[in-house]
XYZ file of C-alpha atoms in Angstrom:
692
model
C 186.368 65.469 -140.512
C 187.124 65.389 -136.736
C 190.618 65.180 -135.964
C 192.017 64.863 -132.338
C 195.448 67.136 -133.516
C 194.028 69.716 -135.266
C 196.033 71.529 -137.888
C 196.908 75.018 -137.273
C 195.657 78.287 -139.006
C 198.896 78.698 -140.866
C 198.390 74.863 -142.041
C 195.037 75.142 -143.378
C 195.885 78.391 -145.575
C 198.921 76.172 -147.046
C 196.188 73.235 -147.830
C 194.240 75.633 -149.191
C 196.924 76.014 -152.034
C 196.930 72.506 -153.250
C 195.376 71.108 -156.114
C 191.895 69.836 -155.258
C 192.668 65.912 -156.002
C 195.907 66.425 -153.944
C 193.961 67.824 -151.030
C 191.509 65.157 -151.075
C 194.451 62.702 -150.861
C 195.788 64.392 -148.332
C 192.508 64.797 -146.022
C 191.802 60.975 -147.057
C 195.075 59.876 -144.806
C 194.376 62.580 -142.160
C 190.747 60.917 -141.652
C 192.078 57.149 -141.648
C 194.757 58.632 -138.773
C 191.904 59.845 -136.721
C 190.351 56.871 -136.936
C 193.569 55.054 -135.307
C 193.532 57.732 -132.188
C 190.200 57.074 -131.717
C 190.779 53.185 -131.472
C 193.517 53.626 -129.043
C 191.341 56.033 -126.958
C 189.000 53.021 -126.693
C 191.864 50.906 -125.518
C 192.961 49.266 -128.549
C 196.958 49.105 -129.016
C 197.970 51.466 -131.573
C 199.723 48.584 -133.459
C 196.258 46.505 -133.773
C 194.610 50.366 -134.762
C 196.974 50.961 -137.320
C 196.348 47.269 -138.607
C 192.712 47.389 -138.757
C 192.277 50.809 -140.024
C 194.696 49.619 -143.256
C 192.948 46.641 -143.845
C 189.378 48.276 -143.624
C 190.392 50.546 -146.296
C 192.439 47.759 -148.403
C 195.622 49.617 -147.990
C 198.463 47.402 -147.357
C 200.027 47.649 -143.729
C 203.672 48.555 -144.495
C 202.628 51.705 -146.719
C 200.075 52.624 -143.975
C 202.787 52.818 -141.195
C 205.144 54.512 -143.831
C 202.720 57.387 -143.991
C 201.897 57.106 -140.530
C 205.765 57.896 -139.334
C 206.129 60.229 -142.128
C 203.277 62.120 -140.429
C 204.364 61.675 -136.982
C 207.832 62.835 -137.934
C 207.390 65.670 -140.542
C 203.812 66.803 -140.591
C 200.777 66.525 -143.124
C 203.028 67.763 -146.113
C 204.880 64.894 -146.037
C 201.528 62.987 -146.913
C 201.765 64.543 -150.379
C 201.931 62.038 -153.020
C 204.951 63.714 -155.081
C 205.161 61.163 -157.797
C 201.210 62.462 -158.671
C 201.864 66.314 -157.725
C 205.500 67.386 -157.958
C 206.593 70.557 -156.602
C 206.712 73.128 -159.532
C 209.932 74.955 -159.344
C 211.218 78.047 -161.294
C 213.906 77.603 -164.357
C 217.293 77.575 -162.859
C 217.768 81.113 -164.084
C 219.989 83.795 -162.424
C 217.838 86.556 -161.463
C 219.917 89.201 -162.981
C 219.336 87.486 -166.170
C 215.747 87.436 -165.394
C 215.462 91.173 -165.374
C 217.536 91.575 -168.101
C 215.089 89.435 -170.315
C 212.181 91.606 -168.901
C 213.550 94.587 -169.656
C 214.058 93.603 -173.170
C 210.417 93.088 -173.366
C 209.428 96.514 -171.769
C 211.807 98.047 -174.663
C 209.793 96.781 -177.360
C 206.727 99.265 -177.966
C 204.779 96.884 -180.062
C 205.942 93.617 -179.151
C 203.013 91.051 -178.248
C 204.972 87.806 -178.147
C 208.496 86.823 -177.053
C 210.206 85.934 -180.458
C 211.764 89.048 -181.039
C 212.904 89.486 -177.348
C 214.502 85.509 -177.786
C 215.978 86.667 -181.182
C 218.114 89.822 -179.888
C 219.287 87.718 -176.322
C 220.233 85.057 -178.736
C 222.249 87.133 -180.857
C 223.828 89.239 -178.149
C 225.032 85.684 -176.522
C 226.401 84.592 -179.714
C 228.396 87.845 -180.129
C 229.890 87.192 -176.263
C 231.046 84.211 -176.860
C 232.760 85.431 -180.303
C 234.547 87.550 -178.113
C 232.649 91.033 -177.562
C 233.251 91.606 -174.049
C 230.424 94.661 -174.333
C 228.097 92.201 -175.198
C 227.897 90.390 -171.812
C 224.797 89.202 -170.381
C 223.469 90.039 -166.745
C 223.614 86.913 -164.772
C 226.753 85.365 -165.972
C 230.596 85.524 -165.817
C 231.109 83.954 -168.834
C 229.356 83.086 -171.765
C 227.136 79.782 -170.843
C 227.623 76.658 -172.534
C 225.197 75.230 -175.341
C 223.153 72.271 -174.845
C 224.058 69.646 -177.453
C 220.322 68.804 -178.494
C 218.914 72.599 -179.047
C 222.311 74.687 -179.459
C 221.464 77.089 -176.818
C 222.420 77.267 -173.006
C 220.047 75.489 -170.602
C 216.806 77.060 -169.807
C 217.407 79.555 -172.758
C 214.292 78.212 -175.009
C 211.974 80.494 -176.476
C 208.941 78.859 -174.645
C 210.799 79.199 -171.474
C 211.875 82.595 -172.099
C 208.702 83.487 -173.035
C 207.685 82.793 -169.433
C 209.343 85.535 -168.044
C 207.406 88.060 -170.052
C 205.948 90.800 -167.508
C 202.126 90.746 -167.100
C 200.072 92.642 -169.418
C 199.451 95.502 -166.605
C 203.043 96.147 -166.823
C 203.926 96.525 -170.202
C 200.972 98.656 -170.894
C 202.070 100.663 -167.818
C 205.341 100.849 -168.971
C 204.958 101.316 -172.774
C 201.817 103.426 -172.939
C 201.656 105.009 -169.394
C 199.755 104.945 -166.259
C 196.559 106.733 -167.587
C 196.149 103.595 -170.157
C 196.952 100.938 -167.658
C 193.982 102.249 -165.557
C 191.868 100.623 -168.442
C 192.889 97.137 -166.708
C 191.762 98.235 -163.527
C 187.982 97.314 -162.483
C 185.701 99.962 -162.254
C 184.430 101.299 -159.209
C 180.497 99.717 -158.866
C 178.412 102.664 -157.801
C 174.515 102.626 -157.179
C 171.959 105.946 -157.240
C 169.987 104.013 -154.604
C 169.857 105.741 -151.341
C 171.209 108.932 -153.077
C 169.295 112.165 -152.284
C 167.551 114.303 -155.169
C 170.137 117.435 -155.976
C 172.688 116.081 -153.552
C 175.176 115.293 -156.379
C 175.419 116.997 -159.513
C 178.467 115.991 -162.080
C 179.645 118.606 -164.676
C 181.767 118.261 -167.928
C 182.625 119.525 -171.142
C 182.748 117.861 -174.464
C 183.187 118.262 -178.440
C 179.725 117.844 -180.421
C 180.621 115.490 -183.091
C 179.257 117.391 -185.807
C 180.452 120.467 -187.679
C 178.494 123.824 -188.009
C 178.901 126.930 -190.076
C 178.982 130.375 -188.228
C 178.215 132.397 -190.968
C 179.632 135.959 -191.263
C 182.527 134.536 -188.625
C 184.414 131.596 -189.270
C 185.277 130.944 -192.876
C 185.560 127.097 -192.156
C 183.240 124.846 -190.363
C 184.107 123.906 -186.867
C 182.728 121.769 -183.896
C 180.853 123.287 -181.285
C 181.505 122.670 -177.587
C 179.751 123.098 -174.771
C 179.052 122.274 -171.163
C 176.618 119.766 -169.194
C 175.049 119.128 -166.014
C 173.868 116.108 -165.149
C 171.811 115.472 -161.754
C 172.860 111.961 -160.884
C 169.816 110.704 -159.367
C 167.385 111.485 -162.058
C 169.857 111.392 -165.075
C 168.678 114.511 -166.269
C 170.837 116.828 -168.146
C 169.258 119.472 -166.661
C 171.399 122.433 -167.988
C 173.394 122.423 -170.958
C 174.985 125.271 -173.025
C 177.096 124.998 -176.374
C 179.549 127.583 -177.784
C 180.860 127.957 -180.990
C 184.655 127.739 -181.914
C 186.013 130.722 -183.467
C 188.787 130.240 -185.597
C 191.316 133.006 -186.682
C 192.930 132.520 -189.952
C 195.613 134.524 -189.481
C 197.416 132.447 -186.848
C 195.356 129.273 -186.821
C 193.917 129.756 -183.205
C 190.809 128.572 -182.091
C 188.935 129.883 -179.042
C 187.289 127.051 -177.072
C 185.495 127.105 -173.818
C 187.660 128.350 -170.713
C 187.815 127.966 -167.302
C 185.872 131.173 -167.111
C 183.036 129.664 -169.097
C 183.163 126.736 -166.370
C 182.395 129.342 -163.506
C 179.714 131.177 -165.405
C 178.024 127.640 -166.042
C 177.977 126.731 -162.537
C 176.373 130.194 -161.462
C 174.137 129.464 -164.163
C 172.851 126.349 -162.704
C 172.830 127.384 -159.277
C 171.256 130.534 -160.390
C 168.659 129.249 -162.645
C 168.157 125.732 -160.783
C 169.172 125.926 -157.405
C 171.016 123.581 -154.781
C 169.888 121.856 -151.827
C 170.019 123.880 -148.867
C 169.073 121.315 -146.476
C 171.410 117.991 -147.077
C 173.976 120.024 -149.517
C 174.862 119.733 -153.081
C 178.454 118.287 -154.353
C 179.465 119.568 -157.205
C 181.675 116.746 -159.287
C 184.013 118.561 -161.684
C 187.583 117.782 -163.140
C 190.837 119.462 -163.548
C 190.626 120.171 -167.239
C 188.181 122.923 -168.814
C 185.396 122.018 -166.867
C 187.173 122.900 -163.625
C 185.913 124.655 -160.489
C 189.052 126.305 -159.278
C 189.705 126.945 -155.433
C 188.432 130.788 -155.413
C 184.788 129.871 -156.977
C 184.451 126.655 -154.725
C 185.409 128.720 -151.579
C 183.097 131.279 -152.486
C 180.132 128.866 -153.271
C 180.709 127.537 -149.650
C 180.862 130.475 -148.214
C 177.617 131.932 -149.512
C 175.770 128.759 -149.069
C 176.985 128.414 -145.415
C 179.123 125.277 -146.938
C 175.938 123.352 -148.642
C 177.737 123.693 -151.888
C 180.679 121.908 -152.153
C 183.013 120.885 -154.812
C 185.154 117.253 -155.115
C 187.490 117.226 -158.504
C 189.420 114.211 -159.800
C 193.040 113.518 -159.520
C 195.321 114.139 -162.309
C 196.465 111.407 -164.627
C 199.163 110.931 -166.692
C 201.536 111.435 -164.322
C 205.215 109.441 -164.109
C 205.231 105.876 -162.990
C 208.263 106.615 -160.839
C 209.056 110.256 -159.117
C 212.443 110.139 -160.897
C 211.608 109.591 -164.523
C 212.098 112.847 -166.316
C 209.074 112.857 -168.594
C 205.353 112.290 -168.067
C 202.313 112.001 -170.084
C 199.925 114.947 -170.759
C 198.066 116.065 -167.544
C 194.130 114.634 -167.679
C 191.004 114.071 -165.571
C 189.884 110.959 -164.203
C 186.923 110.277 -166.795
C 185.706 107.247 -164.311
C 185.087 109.859 -161.551
C 182.503 111.424 -163.740
C 181.180 107.892 -164.969
C 177.289 109.088 -165.276
C 177.810 111.667 -167.606
C 180.659 110.546 -169.389
C 178.574 107.258 -170.165
C 175.530 109.779 -171.354
C 177.606 111.466 -173.653
C 177.732 108.544 -175.798
C 174.295 108.278 -176.281
C 174.389 112.407 -176.975
C 176.693 111.364 -179.813
C 174.840 108.870 -181.005
C 171.363 110.667 -181.098
C 173.299 113.136 -183.276
C 175.246 110.997 -185.387
C 172.285 111.569 -188.143
C 172.716 114.790 -188.534
C 174.296 116.772 -191.415
C 178.060 117.274 -191.266
C 178.389 114.436 -188.486
C 181.674 113.242 -187.634
C 183.517 111.137 -185.371
C 187.323 110.220 -184.538
C 190.157 110.228 -186.972
C 189.217 106.996 -187.218
C 185.530 106.649 -187.585
C 184.871 109.809 -189.446
C 183.122 109.796 -192.812
C 186.126 109.599 -195.490
C 183.937 111.818 -197.808
C 184.592 114.759 -194.831
C 188.063 115.723 -196.424
C 186.542 116.898 -199.677
C 182.919 117.508 -198.163
C 184.379 120.248 -195.753
C 186.528 121.762 -197.987
C 183.904 122.250 -200.759
C 181.987 123.918 -197.546
C 184.595 126.508 -196.562
C 184.459 127.553 -200.505
C 180.818 127.855 -200.261
C 181.377 130.093 -197.152
C 184.140 132.377 -199.073
C 181.701 132.416 -201.932
C 178.692 133.827 -199.890
C 180.604 136.683 -198.796
C 181.014 138.132 -202.275
C 177.237 137.545 -202.896
C 174.389 140.095 -202.007
C 172.954 138.251 -198.654
C 169.609 137.316 -200.517
C 171.854 135.357 -202.912
C 173.900 133.800 -200.551
C 171.171 132.754 -198.818
C 170.129 130.440 -201.838
C 173.407 128.391 -201.446
C 172.726 125.114 -200.426
C 175.568 123.233 -197.699
C 175.785 120.092 -196.402
C 176.906 121.465 -192.767
C 174.302 122.921 -190.493
C 174.244 126.707 -189.203
C 174.991 127.408 -185.975
C 171.400 128.555 -185.550
C 170.213 125.602 -186.876
C 172.517 123.657 -184.617
C 171.359 125.441 -181.679
C 167.802 124.213 -182.055
C 168.860 121.044 -183.132
C 170.866 120.418 -179.912
C 168.031 121.765 -177.717
C 165.417 119.356 -179.246
C 167.631 116.132 -179.281
C 168.886 117.091 -175.507
C 165.719 117.338 -174.436
C 164.076 113.850 -176.158
C 167.157 112.203 -174.165
C 165.939 113.537 -170.762
C 162.254 112.623 -171.956
C 163.091 108.746 -172.695
C 161.567 105.921 -170.762
C 163.173 103.209 -172.807
C 166.388 103.416 -170.726
C 167.734 100.989 -168.687
C 169.442 103.326 -165.912
C 170.929 101.556 -162.868
C 168.828 101.646 -159.624
C 165.908 102.777 -161.038
C 163.147 100.437 -160.063
C 164.759 99.830 -156.619
C 164.619 104.032 -156.020
C 160.996 103.559 -157.380
C 161.219 105.675 -160.289
C 158.460 103.659 -162.062
C 154.750 104.287 -162.441
C 151.493 102.062 -162.673
C 149.230 102.860 -166.105
C 146.169 101.663 -167.727
C 144.360 101.566 -171.011
C 140.694 100.972 -171.434
C 141.401 100.270 -175.401
C 143.758 97.771 -176.133
C 144.100 99.132 -179.747
C 144.569 102.675 -178.363
C 148.140 104.335 -176.938
C 145.864 106.336 -174.285
C 147.356 105.422 -170.681
C 146.025 106.679 -167.502
C 148.383 106.634 -164.757
C 147.881 105.361 -161.292
C 147.460 108.843 -159.681
C 145.026 109.943 -162.450
C 142.915 106.827 -161.651
C 142.489 107.824 -157.852
C 141.285 111.322 -159.151
C 138.515 109.937 -161.173
C 135.169 111.288 -159.616
C 133.101 108.304 -160.558
C 133.682 105.698 -157.862
C 132.663 103.188 -160.652
C 134.811 104.068 -163.099
C 137.848 104.101 -160.432
C 136.943 100.594 -159.651
C 136.802 99.363 -163.107
C 140.115 101.030 -164.324
C 141.737 99.521 -161.048
C 140.472 96.047 -162.174
C 142.042 96.800 -165.695
C 145.513 97.455 -164.052
C 146.211 94.190 -163.400
C 144.852 92.436 -166.461
C 147.495 91.658 -169.338
C 147.760 94.581 -171.916
C 145.854 96.817 -169.922
C 148.200 97.422 -167.468
C 151.602 98.194 -167.473
C 154.731 99.382 -165.260
C 156.544 102.056 -166.921
C 159.993 103.390 -166.314
C 159.883 107.303 -165.287
C 161.947 109.504 -167.772
C 165.002 111.251 -166.082
C 162.684 114.442 -167.103
C 159.948 113.051 -164.857
C 161.818 112.652 -162.098
C 163.663 115.633 -162.077
C 160.476 117.767 -162.102
C 159.433 115.483 -159.550
C 162.036 116.727 -157.093
C 163.215 120.254 -158.342
C 160.972 122.261 -155.547
C 163.327 120.817 -153.151
C 165.929 123.250 -154.552
C 166.885 126.627 -153.642
C 167.937 128.984 -156.100
C 171.458 131.241 -155.343
C 170.608 134.740 -154.987
C 172.393 136.923 -157.914
C 173.072 139.711 -155.279
C 175.578 137.394 -153.814
C 177.476 137.067 -157.228
C 180.372 139.067 -156.304
C 181.040 137.116 -153.243
C 181.418 133.795 -155.310
C 183.347 134.740 -158.434
C 186.749 136.131 -158.809
C 186.306 140.033 -159.325
C 188.372 139.663 -162.524
C 185.562 138.254 -164.145
C 183.666 141.519 -163.824
C 183.304 144.039 -166.695
C 184.733 147.571 -165.816
C 182.338 150.127 -167.315
C 180.622 153.721 -167.059
C 177.121 154.506 -166.982
C 176.492 156.137 -170.476
C 175.052 159.660 -170.864
C 171.644 158.439 -172.261
C 171.095 156.298 -168.861
C 172.628 153.154 -170.162
C 175.101 150.687 -168.857
C 177.173 149.012 -172.200
C 179.391 146.046 -172.043
C 180.611 143.849 -174.728
C 178.982 140.830 -175.497
C 180.561 137.147 -175.323
C 178.830 135.875 -177.811
C 179.685 135.069 -181.563
C 179.615 138.279 -183.497
C 180.484 140.611 -180.816
C 178.328 143.395 -180.345
C 177.128 144.994 -176.995
C 174.745 144.049 -174.065
C 172.839 147.409 -172.883
C 171.004 147.604 -169.675
C 168.837 150.279 -168.680
C 170.575 152.262 -165.810
C 168.292 151.284 -162.830
C 169.336 148.800 -160.287
C 167.104 147.171 -158.077
C 168.937 146.708 -154.684
C 168.262 143.575 -152.147
C 165.610 145.269 -150.427
C 163.970 145.671 -153.965
C 164.187 149.379 -153.829
C 164.904 151.090 -157.449
C 168.041 152.864 -157.607
C 168.696 155.208 -160.703
C 172.539 155.349 -161.494
C 174.110 158.747 -162.668
C 175.720 159.154 -166.072
C 179.753 158.782 -165.402
C 179.550 156.411 -162.475
C 182.174 153.851 -162.493
C 180.856 150.424 -162.240
C 182.040 146.625 -162.250
C 179.557 144.371 -164.016
C 178.765 140.787 -163.619
C 176.794 139.545 -166.573
C 176.727 135.640 -167.278
C 177.262 135.110 -170.826
C 174.979 131.870 -170.400
C 171.648 133.995 -169.077
C 172.625 137.780 -169.699
C 169.102 138.797 -169.196
C 169.816 140.111 -165.705
C 173.301 141.334 -164.249
C 174.914 142.202 -160.984
C 176.344 146.049 -160.897
C 178.909 147.062 -158.325
C 180.552 150.271 -157.534
C 184.560 150.602 -158.398
C 185.307 149.180 -155.209
C 183.183 146.103 -156.071
C 180.552 146.806 -153.614
C 176.758 145.467 -154.895
C 174.336 148.011 -155.776
C 171.864 145.905 -157.311
C 170.317 143.807 -160.468
C 169.834 145.560 -163.705
C 167.899 144.231 -166.648
C 168.774 143.910 -170.193
C 167.105 146.403 -172.329
C 165.255 144.401 -174.888
C 165.080 144.393 -178.860
C 161.982 144.812 -180.645
C 161.669 144.446 -184.300
C 160.521 147.058 -186.640
C 156.723 145.781 -187.003
C 156.220 144.510 -183.507
C 154.320 147.229 -182.112
C 153.706 145.191 -178.926
C 157.240 144.875 -178.185
C 158.031 148.740 -178.829
C 155.136 149.560 -176.446
C 156.730 147.676 -173.755
C 160.384 148.852 -174.565
C 158.570 152.274 -174.515
C 157.236 151.578 -171.011
C 160.428 150.635 -169.247
C 161.712 153.847 -171.077
C 159.096 155.912 -169.510
C 159.227 154.242 -166.036
C 162.736 155.423 -166.098
C 161.934 158.935 -167.087
C 159.456 159.675 -164.226
C 162.393 157.853 -161.670
C 165.533 160.751 -163.289
C 162.499 163.425 -163.013
C 162.020 163.298 -159.339
C 164.586 165.270 -158.198
C 163.521 168.036 -161.201
C 160.159 167.688 -159.735
C 161.189 168.840 -156.331
C 162.746 171.994 -157.689
C 159.991 172.601 -160.375
C 157.319 172.651 -157.582
C 158.426 176.037 -156.184
C 158.404 177.424 -159.666
C 154.892 176.301 -160.348
C 153.930 178.819 -157.273
C 156.281 181.989 -158.612
C 154.408 181.569 -161.876
C 150.957 181.425 -160.308
C 151.776 185.012 -158.740
C 153.300 186.060 -161.903
C 150.173 185.276 -163.750
C 148.029 186.972 -161.167
C 150.409 190.140 -160.948
C 150.099 190.835 -164.536
C 146.913 190.576 -164.708
C 146.030 192.940 -161.995
C 148.360 195.438 -164.181
C 146.602 195.011 -167.239
C 143.256 195.633 -165.093
C 144.408 198.844 -163.404
C 144.601 197.073 -159.837
C 147.074 198.768 -157.408
C 150.232 196.683 -157.451
C 153.007 199.073 -156.240
C 153.385 199.326 -152.399
C 152.410 203.265 -152.618
C 149.235 202.126 -154.586
C 148.153 199.574 -152.302
C 148.472 201.533 -149.257
C 146.643 204.128 -150.891
C 143.964 201.720 -151.968
C 143.907 200.586 -148.452
C 143.271 203.939 -146.837
C 140.347 205.002 -149.280
C 138.627 201.708 -148.487
C 138.781 202.309 -144.863
C 137.541 205.647 -145.252
C 134.565 204.396 -147.393
C 133.945 202.009 -144.769
C 133.615 204.997 -142.047
C 131.255 206.807 -144.200
C 129.089 203.790 -144.648
C 128.828 203.473 -140.799
C 127.758 207.203 -140.045
C 125.099 206.697 -142.734
C 123.973 203.755 -141.129
C 123.822 205.271 -137.919
C 121.882 208.266 -138.893
C 119.481 205.994 -140.304
C 119.208 203.778 -137.192
C 118.685 207.423 -135.158
C 115.816 208.330 -137.296
C 113.983 205.638 -136.822
C 114.131 205.800 -132.814
C 113.396 209.114 -132.843
C 110.156 207.849 -134.702
C 109.664 205.278 -132.281
C 110.252 208.280 -129.301
C 113.832 207.019 -128.280
C 116.674 209.265 -127.471
C 119.322 209.265 -130.117
C 123.117 210.073 -129.137
C 125.104 212.554 -130.651
C 126.129 211.470 -134.312
C 129.718 212.359 -133.729
C 130.164 210.691 -130.493
C 128.493 207.513 -131.428
C 130.671 207.084 -134.498
C 133.736 207.870 -132.174
C 132.462 205.285 -129.610
C 131.988 202.907 -132.857
C 135.110 202.993 -134.570
C 137.077 203.603 -131.663
C 138.526 206.832 -133.103
C 138.170 210.375 -134.262
C 136.578 210.111 -138.052
C 138.398 213.474 -138.402
C 141.462 211.781 -138.190
C 141.578 210.385 -141.417
């Protein structure tokens, strides 16, 4: 439509709010008026132009002229046919009365219709008319008069008052709270497309929907709980743990997961798997049990140069208005970690077939009421039986050890699934082209394996088969395959930095034992001790042997206690110590490995003693030689040695004189002149032989 007099932008907005048929009728009139203006522009008179357009459209000229002047004087809104499209006006009820009726709706916790509200409003009106001024209704100075045909004031019908009902969101907010009302808000649409591997971890805690028996510790079955870590891009639960709930029959308390457990779990994730040292890694945590507090978050950011960051959800359950005295229980926003929260539903579905499975109070099997009581009796009976006999009892609840094995197996099955429908999977390229030769077989070969075939003809044949129905397929990769394909990009956190990450109250104060071991309490069920060998490997890889009595602070991760960080009493890091392994009574190989570790410690401890003993070796060798000389009659005292020396020199001088005499006799026989013996001997020795 090409109008010479265009509508203003705000007029277009007002017209967009009209009904479709009403809007089209107004546009039809405006189009005809435009044709009138176009005819006038060609030189036709205004009256003739109106008559021409009216006749062309089959409209009486009088009607056309009336609409024309209404438009000229009052604008396009005057063109609306109010007989067909009347103005919708609210019921003429006082605003204070309308607020009063809405407050009645808010006051009802369960009411879904307006019948109860209508009954109460009418009952209060009747008491007011009867003379009870305390029943005055807001919005009226005196009781309104009833209508003859209804017996109620005007506009007080049940249908009319039901229109004053607040919105469902407002009702839920006021009746149940802000947390419940968030269920009616739209979700944030997120996609993994474009996300870097390892850039986003989500951690959360969960209570497993299955009961377990912690034999020897708990006298009743309890539900275990645990932490899970999800790498968002691959949707892989690459780290998970479970912890039994310890029941104290004396006060009925239950020991559950703590924030300290969460801190150790985060360190387990970073130490055993790692983080992205290039693009960085963000932990998405909550404000509840699975919380990463400021001290840990700051420590992780410090030792990783800001590459590890923590994002936490807000606290829900607060009051709707600041002035309200009461609020709901604080809870984290479950939608903040939607990926891991939704995957927990799959975990519970997979585990729903296990013995002792349960659910919410409304979905749990009703037989659990009696079954769990019978199970608790079996646990008490087992304490009175010999261990061999107690092991024969059959229970409908798994032991903690059985659950640990089943949990690990089922979690890995979930990670290995390729029948999923994860968002953005194809866009990220997490698919594999595969081919099989035998249509009846189930042996598939990946595209990469086809390219590695040494025979070119076989390779070409397999590539042709890949495009044939039944022989080729496009398979979705499992979360584990995607995770394994990207884990080489992760950098593991150095254990030597644990004391910089954790609050120092998480360390255990202890001393080195006299047998050169470090003993701390084991936080696993059943108590006991963790025993480490007192030889620490420092950051340079050198071994430092710790002395008995040394005061230490030990950082031992309960989720991976094999290696712990030891610090001195001032919390300065010394090095890493290893847990002493346990070997079975009949495990000869294991015993020899432990023996080898102890022998290595013995050699290191003997280093100082060997340096001292080396001088004793020389002393004792001299002692042995001295005693042997005494036994053989050899000179050992200073006087005996001096006398023996003089005798030895005299003997050597006599031997020299005899040798000279023999040479002189020989020279005389050859006609040579001999020198005097005494002079010759004296010149030879340089001394007078008689001096001896």
